[in-house]
Amino acid sequence: MLLLSVETTCDETAVAITRNGRQVLTDQIFSQADLHAVYGGVVPEIASRSHVEVITQLADRAVKEAGIKKTDLEGVAVSYAPGLIGALLVGVNFAKSVAFALDVPLIPVHHIRGHIAANYIAYPELEPPFLCLAISGGNTMLMDVRDYTDMSVIGSTRDDAAGECFDKTARVLGLGYPGGKPIDELSQTGDDKKYDLPRAHIEGHPYDMSFSGLKTAVINIIHNAEQKGQEIDKPSLAASFSAAVSDILVPRTIAAALELGYKKLAVAGGVAANSRIRRDFTEVAGKEGLELYIPPMRLCGDNAAMIGCQGYYEYLAGNTAGPELNAYATLEI
Ligand code: KG4
């Protein structure tokens, strides 16, 4: 089944063409990061307008690069939640128009289900059930993935998402937006034990997480140093921070996999690109005899190939929509 897929949840406009879920014919991504960098974060109005400006050309380019005709397409999959509502509406309305014009099914895809599906593209042999930690800019959740379209959240953040915490910490360190990658790069030469940072636990909820205390601790260290006129060792603060985030994520995920009896463990989302988190997962999963799946960097961030992949499984499960499809800023997975 040949699908056109569309992703506009935040600041990437993406269009892909996939065959039978896992084969990616083309994966076009236009990042708006430069447009937002000057503001230190995503400006929703600018994001929506930029999606409108580029989405048609991106889809035309995708069709050309895939070497197909528009009429070969057999369905249109689209991220319809969660995300910035104005941004989502651009993608949803574009997908509706294409599906209507070609008279093919319209397939709504939950963005986080898409992130999980990035692993199916990277690992053709991977099939559910497995446990998945989804860590992105807006979401941090531990998922019990029983089947392609049957999954539930067993733990999640009580406050900031892991990516949000990276971005806010990067801002106070003067590293710009988005901040995950620069923190990762800076941390490479730092001492991860130099700064003592908190790792929160939530009493009675072993799989839930919290990042706001960690973020505040970093801000306090920086403000205290500024007031006393002391220098901050930025690489070491970045390394200590990355170690703390990893310590919040990795042991919980491993414990959940072992307690629920899973042999397969997947990680997904933009923060899965982090080198410290990848290294810690690889080490601990190896020790515990768990099979670990982490997508390559390009498939960690927002892209439309993952939406096409999950869209195929949603279609097989009968999950299609009519022209009344709406977009949702928040939605249960
Ligand atoms: O999945 P994603 O592209 O977008 C959402 O669906 O939210 O994730 C974006 C997040 C941003 O917060 C970004 O700073 C973070 O992923 N990120 C990283 C790294 N690369 C991107 N965080 C930590 N280390 C990285 N190397």
Coordinates of C-alpha atoms and ligand atoms in Angstrom, one line a residue:
M1 CA 0.0 0.0 0.0
L2 CA 1.5 3.3 -1.1
L3 CA 0.9 6.1 1.4
L4 CA 1.5 9.8 1.4
S5 CA 2.1 11.0 5.0
V6 CA 2.1 14.4 6.5
E7 CA 3.7 15.7 9.8
T8 CA 3.2 19.3 11.1
T9 CA 2.8 19.0 14.8
C10 CA 5.4 21.5 15.8
D11 CA 8.3 23.2 13.9
E12 CA 9.1 20.6 11.1
T13 CA 7.0 20.4 8.0
A14 CA 7.5 16.8 6.7
V15 CA 6.0 14.7 3.9
A16 CA 6.9 11.1 3.1
I17 CA 5.9 8.3 0.8
T18 CA 6.0 4.8 2.2
R19 CA 5.1 1.4 0.9
N20 CA 3.5 -1.2 3.2
G21 CA 4.6 0.7 6.3
R22 CA 8.3 0.0 6.5
Q23 CA 9.7 0.9 3.1
V24 CA 10.5 4.6 2.8
L25 CA 10.5 5.8 -0.8
T26 CA 11.1 9.4 0.2
D27 CA 11.2 11.4 3.4
Q28 CA 11.1 15.2 3.0
I29 CA 11.7 17.4 6.0
F30 CA 11.8 21.2 6.2
S31 CA 13.0 22.4 9.6
Q32 CA 11.8 25.8 10.8
A33 CA 14.4 25.8 13.6
D34 CA 16.2 28.9 12.2
L35 CA 12.9 30.9 12.1
H36 CA 12.3 30.3 15.8
A37 CA 15.9 30.4 17.1
V38 CA 15.9 34.2 17.5
Y39 CA 12.9 33.9 20.0
G40 CA 14.5 31.1 22.0
G41 CA 11.5 28.7 21.4
V42 CA 8.8 27.9 18.9
V43 CA 6.4 30.7 18.1
P44 CA 3.1 28.9 17.2
E45 CA 1.8 31.6 14.8
I46 CA 5.1 31.5 12.8
A47 CA 5.1 27.7 12.8
S48 CA 1.6 27.6 11.3
R49 CA 2.4 30.2 8.6
S50 CA 5.6 28.4 7.6
H51 CA 3.8 25.1 7.3
V52 CA 1.3 26.7 4.9
E53 CA 4.1 28.2 2.8
V54 CA 6.0 25.0 2.3
I55 CA 3.7 22.0 2.5
T56 CA 2.5 21.9 -1.1
Q57 CA 5.9 22.2 -2.6
L58 CA 7.2 19.6 -0.2
A59 CA 4.5 17.1 -1.3
D60 CA 5.2 17.8 -5.0
R61 CA 8.9 17.2 -4.4
A62 CA 8.1 13.9 -2.5
V63 CA 6.0 12.6 -5.4
K64 CA 8.8 13.5 -7.8
E65 CA 11.6 12.0 -5.7
A66 CA 9.6 8.8 -5.1
G67 CA 9.3 8.4 -8.9
I68 CA 5.5 7.9 -8.7
K69 CA 2.4 9.6 -10.0
K70 CA 0.0 11.2 -7.6
T71 CA -2.7 8.8 -8.8
D72 CA -0.5 5.9 -7.6
L73 CA -1.2 6.9 -4.0
E74 CA -3.5 4.6 -2.1
G75 CA -4.0 6.6 1.1
V76 CA -3.0 9.7 3.1
A77 CA -1.8 9.5 6.7
V78 CA -1.5 12.5 8.9
S79 CA -0.4 13.4 12.5
Y80 CA -3.6 14.9 14.0
A81 CA -2.5 15.1 17.7
P82 CA -0.9 16.1 20.0
G83 CA 0.9 19.3 19.1
L84 CA 0.5 23.0 18.4
I85 CA -3.1 23.3 17.2
G86 CA -2.6 25.8 14.4
A87 CA 0.3 23.8 13.1
L88 CA -1.6 20.6 13.2
L89 CA -4.6 22.1 11.4
V90 CA -2.4 22.9 8.4
G91 CA -1.3 19.3 8.0
V92 CA -4.8 17.9 8.7
N93 CA -6.4 20.1 6.1
F94 CA -3.8 19.5 3.5
A95 CA -4.1 15.7 4.1
K96 CA -7.9 15.9 3.8
S97 CA -7.7 17.8 0.5
V98 CA -5.3 15.3 -1.0
A99 CA -7.4 12.3 0.2
F100 CA -10.6 13.9 -1.1
A101 CA -9.0 14.8 -4.5
L102 CA -7.6 11.4 -5.0
D103 CA -10.5 9.6 -3.5
V104 CA -8.3 7.5 -1.1
P105 CA -8.6 6.8 2.6
L106 CA -7.6 9.4 5.1
I107 CA -5.7 7.9 8.1
P108 CA -5.3 9.9 11.4
V109 CA -2.1 9.0 13.3
H110 CA -1.3 9.9 16.9
H111 CA 2.1 11.6 16.8
I112 CA 3.6 9.6 19.6
R113 CA 2.5 6.3 18.0
G114 CA 4.4 7.6 14.9
H115 CA 7.6 8.1 17.0
I116 CA 7.3 4.5 18.3
A117 CA 6.8 3.3 14.7
A118 CA 10.2 4.9 13.7
N119 CA 11.6 1.8 15.2
Y120 CA 9.8 -0.5 12.7
I121 CA 11.5 1.4 9.8
A122 CA 14.9 1.1 11.5
Y123 CA 14.5 -2.5 12.5
P124 CA 12.5 -4.5 9.9
E125 CA 12.4 -7.5 12.2
L126 CA 10.9 -5.6 15.2
E127 CA 7.3 -6.6 16.0
P128 CA 5.2 -5.9 19.1
P129 CA 4.9 -6.6 22.0
F130 CA 7.6 -4.5 23.5
L131 CA 8.1 -1.7 26.1
C132 CA 8.9 1.7 24.6
L133 CA 10.2 4.9 26.2
A134 CA 8.9 7.9 24.1
I135 CA 11.0 11.0 24.8
S136 CA 10.3 14.1 22.7
G137 CA 10.0 17.9 23.1
G138 CA 6.5 17.7 24.3
N139 CA 6.0 14.2 25.7
T140 CA 7.8 11.7 28.0
M141 CA 6.0 8.4 28.5
L142 CA 6.7 4.8 29.1
M143 CA 4.5 2.7 26.8
D144 CA 3.3 -0.9 27.1
V145 CA 3.1 -1.6 23.3
R146 CA 1.0 -4.8 23.1
D147 CA 0.3 -4.5 19.4
Y148 CA 0.7 -2.1 16.5
T149 CA -2.5 -0.2 17.5
D150 CA -3.0 -1.5 21.0
M151 CA -0.9 0.3 23.6
S152 CA -1.1 2.1 27.0
V153 CA 0.9 4.5 29.1
I154 CA 2.3 3.0 32.2
G155 CA 4.3 6.0 33.3
S156 CA 4.8 9.6 32.3
T157 CA 6.3 12.9 33.4
R158 CA 4.3 14.8 36.0
D159 CA 5.6 18.2 34.8
D160 CA 8.1 19.0 32.0
A161 CA 8.9 16.7 29.1
A162 CA 12.6 15.5 28.9
G163 CA 13.1 17.5 25.7
E164 CA 11.5 20.6 27.2
C165 CA 14.0 20.3 30.2
F166 CA 16.9 20.1 27.7
D167 CA 15.6 23.1 25.8
K168 CA 15.1 25.2 29.0
T169 CA 18.4 24.3 30.5
A170 CA 20.1 25.1 27.2
R171 CA 18.5 28.5 27.2
V172 CA 19.9 29.4 30.7
L173 CA 23.3 28.1 29.5
G174 CA 23.0 30.5 26.5
L175 CA 23.1 27.7 24.0
G176 CA 20.1 28.7 21.8
Y177 CA 17.1 26.7 20.6
P178 CA 16.6 23.8 20.2
G179 CA 18.9 23.0 23.0
G180 CA 19.2 19.2 23.2
K181 CA 21.9 18.8 20.6
P182 CA 24.1 21.7 21.8
I183 CA 24.0 20.4 25.4
D184 CA 24.9 17.0 24.1
E185 CA 27.9 18.4 22.2
L186 CA 29.0 20.6 25.1
S187 CA 28.8 17.7 27.6
Q188 CA 31.3 15.6 25.7
T189 CA 34.3 17.4 27.3
G190 CA 32.7 17.8 30.8
D191 CA 32.9 16.0 34.1
D192 CA 29.5 14.4 34.7
K193 CA 30.1 14.3 38.5
K194 CA 31.1 17.9 39.1
Y195 CA 27.6 19.2 39.8
D196 CA 25.3 17.4 42.2
L197 CA 21.8 17.5 40.6
P198 CA 18.6 15.9 41.9
R199 CA 16.9 12.7 40.5
A200 CA 13.3 12.9 41.6
H201 CA 11.2 9.9 42.5
I202 CA 7.4 9.9 42.9
E203 CA 6.3 8.0 45.9
G204 CA 4.1 5.1 45.0
H205 CA 4.4 5.7 41.3
P206 CA 7.7 4.1 40.3
Y207 CA 7.3 4.6 36.5
D208 CA 6.3 8.3 36.7
M209 CA 9.0 11.0 36.2
S210 CA 9.6 14.6 37.1
F211 CA 12.1 17.0 35.5
S212 CA 11.1 20.5 36.9
G213 CA 13.2 20.1 40.1
L214 CA 16.2 19.3 38.0
K215 CA 15.6 22.3 35.7
T216 CA 15.3 24.6 38.8
A217 CA 18.5 23.2 40.3
V218 CA 20.4 24.1 37.1
I219 CA 18.9 27.6 37.1
N220 CA 19.9 28.1 40.7
I221 CA 23.5 27.0 40.2
I222 CA 23.8 29.5 37.3
H223 CA 22.1 32.3 39.2
N224 CA 24.2 31.7 42.4
A225 CA 27.4 31.7 40.4
E226 CA 26.4 34.9 38.6
Q227 CA 25.6 36.6 41.9
K228 CA 29.0 35.6 43.4
G229 CA 30.8 36.5 40.2
Q230 CA 32.0 32.9 39.8
E231 CA 32.6 31.1 36.5
I232 CA 30.4 28.2 35.5
D233 CA 32.1 25.1 34.1
K234 CA 29.5 24.8 31.3
P235 CA 30.7 21.5 29.8
S236 CA 30.6 19.9 33.2
L237 CA 27.2 21.4 34.0
A238 CA 25.9 20.0 30.7
A239 CA 27.5 16.6 31.4
S240 CA 26.1 16.5 35.0
F241 CA 22.6 17.5 33.7
S242 CA 22.6 14.9 30.9
A243 CA 23.7 12.2 33.4
A244 CA 20.8 13.3 35.7
V245 CA 18.2 13.1 32.9
S246 CA 19.6 9.7 31.9
D247 CA 19.4 8.5 35.5
I248 CA 15.8 9.5 35.7
L249 CA 14.9 7.7 32.4
V250 CA 17.1 4.6 32.1
P251 CA 16.7 2.7 35.4
R252 CA 12.9 3.2 35.4
T253 CA 12.5 1.9 31.9
I254 CA 14.8 -1.1 32.5
A255 CA 12.9 -1.9 35.8
A256 CA 9.5 -1.7 34.0
A257 CA 10.7 -4.0 31.2
L258 CA 12.0 -6.6 33.7
E259 CA 8.9 -6.4 35.9
L260 CA 6.5 -6.7 33.0
G261 CA 8.5 -9.5 31.5
Y262 CA 9.5 -7.8 28.3
K263 CA 12.6 -9.0 26.4
K264 CA 12.4 -6.1 23.9
L265 CA 12.9 -2.5 24.7
A266 CA 12.5 0.4 22.3
V267 CA 13.3 4.1 22.7
A268 CA 11.8 6.8 20.5
G269 CA 11.5 10.6 20.0
G270 CA 13.9 13.5 19.6
V271 CA 15.7 13.0 23.0
A272 CA 16.5 9.4 21.9
A273 CA 19.3 11.1 19.9
N274 CA 21.1 12.0 23.1
S275 CA 24.5 10.3 23.3
R276 CA 24.5 9.8 27.1
I277 CA 21.0 8.3 27.1
R278 CA 21.9 6.0 24.1
R279 CA 25.1 4.9 25.9
D280 CA 23.5 4.2 29.2
F281 CA 20.6 2.2 27.6
T282 CA 23.0 0.2 25.5
E283 CA 25.1 -0.7 28.6
V284 CA 22.3 -1.6 31.0
A285 CA 20.1 -3.4 28.4
G286 CA 23.1 -5.5 27.5
K287 CA 23.7 -6.4 31.1
E288 CA 20.1 -7.3 31.7
G289 CA 19.9 -9.4 28.5
L290 CA 17.3 -7.1 26.9
E291 CA 17.1 -6.5 23.1
L292 CA 17.4 -2.8 22.6
Y293 CA 16.0 -0.8 19.7
I294 CA 16.8 2.9 19.2
P295 CA 16.3 4.6 15.8
P296 CA 19.2 6.2 14.0
M297 CA 19.4 10.0 14.6
R298 CA 17.4 11.0 11.5
L299 CA 14.4 9.0 12.6
C300 CA 14.5 10.2 16.2
G301 CA 13.3 13.7 15.5
D302 CA 10.0 14.6 13.8
N303 CA 9.6 13.1 10.4
A304 CA 6.7 11.9 8.2
A305 CA 8.1 8.5 7.3
M306 CA 7.2 7.3 10.9
I307 CA 3.7 8.7 10.4
G308 CA 3.4 6.7 7.1
C309 CA 4.6 3.6 8.8
Q310 CA 2.2 3.8 11.7
G311 CA -0.5 4.9 9.3
Y312 CA -0.2 1.6 7.4
Y313 CA -0.9 -0.3 10.7
E314 CA -3.8 2.0 11.6
Y315 CA -5.3 1.4 8.2
L316 CA -5.0 -2.4 8.6
A317 CA -6.8 -2.0 12.0
G318 CA -9.6 -0.1 10.2
N319 CA -8.7 3.3 11.7
T320 CA -9.6 5.7 9.0
A321 CA -11.5 9.1 9.1
G322 CA -13.8 11.2 7.0
P323 CA -13.7 14.8 6.0
E324 CA -14.9 15.8 9.5
L325 CA -11.4 14.9 11.0
N326 CA -10.3 17.5 13.5
A327 CA -6.9 18.2 15.1
Y328 CA -6.2 18.0 18.8
A329 CA -3.6 19.8 20.9
T330 CA -3.7 17.0 23.4
L331 CA -5.1 13.5 23.0
E332 CA -4.7 10.2 24.9
I333 CA -2.5 7.7 23.0
Ligands
KG4_1 O1 10.7 14.3 18.8 P1 11.1 15.7 18.5 O2 11.8 16.1 17.3 O3 9.8 16.7 18.5 C1 8.7 16.5 19.3 O4 7.9 15.6 18.9 O5 8.6 17.1 20.4 O6 11.9 16.2 19.8 C2 12.5 17.4 19.9 C3 13.3 17.5 21.2 C4 13.8 18.9 21.5 O7 13.4 19.2 22.8 C5 15.3 18.7 21.3 O8 16.0 19.6 22.1 C6 15.5 17.3 21.7 O9 14.4 16.6 21.1 N1 16.8 16.7 21.2 C7 17.8 16.3 22.0 C8 18.9 15.9 21.2 N2 18.5 16.1 19.9 C9 17.2 16.7 20.0 N3 17.8 16.2 23.4 C10 18.9 15.7 23.9 N4 20.0 15.3 23.2 C11 20.0 15.4 21.9 N5 21.1 15.0 21.2

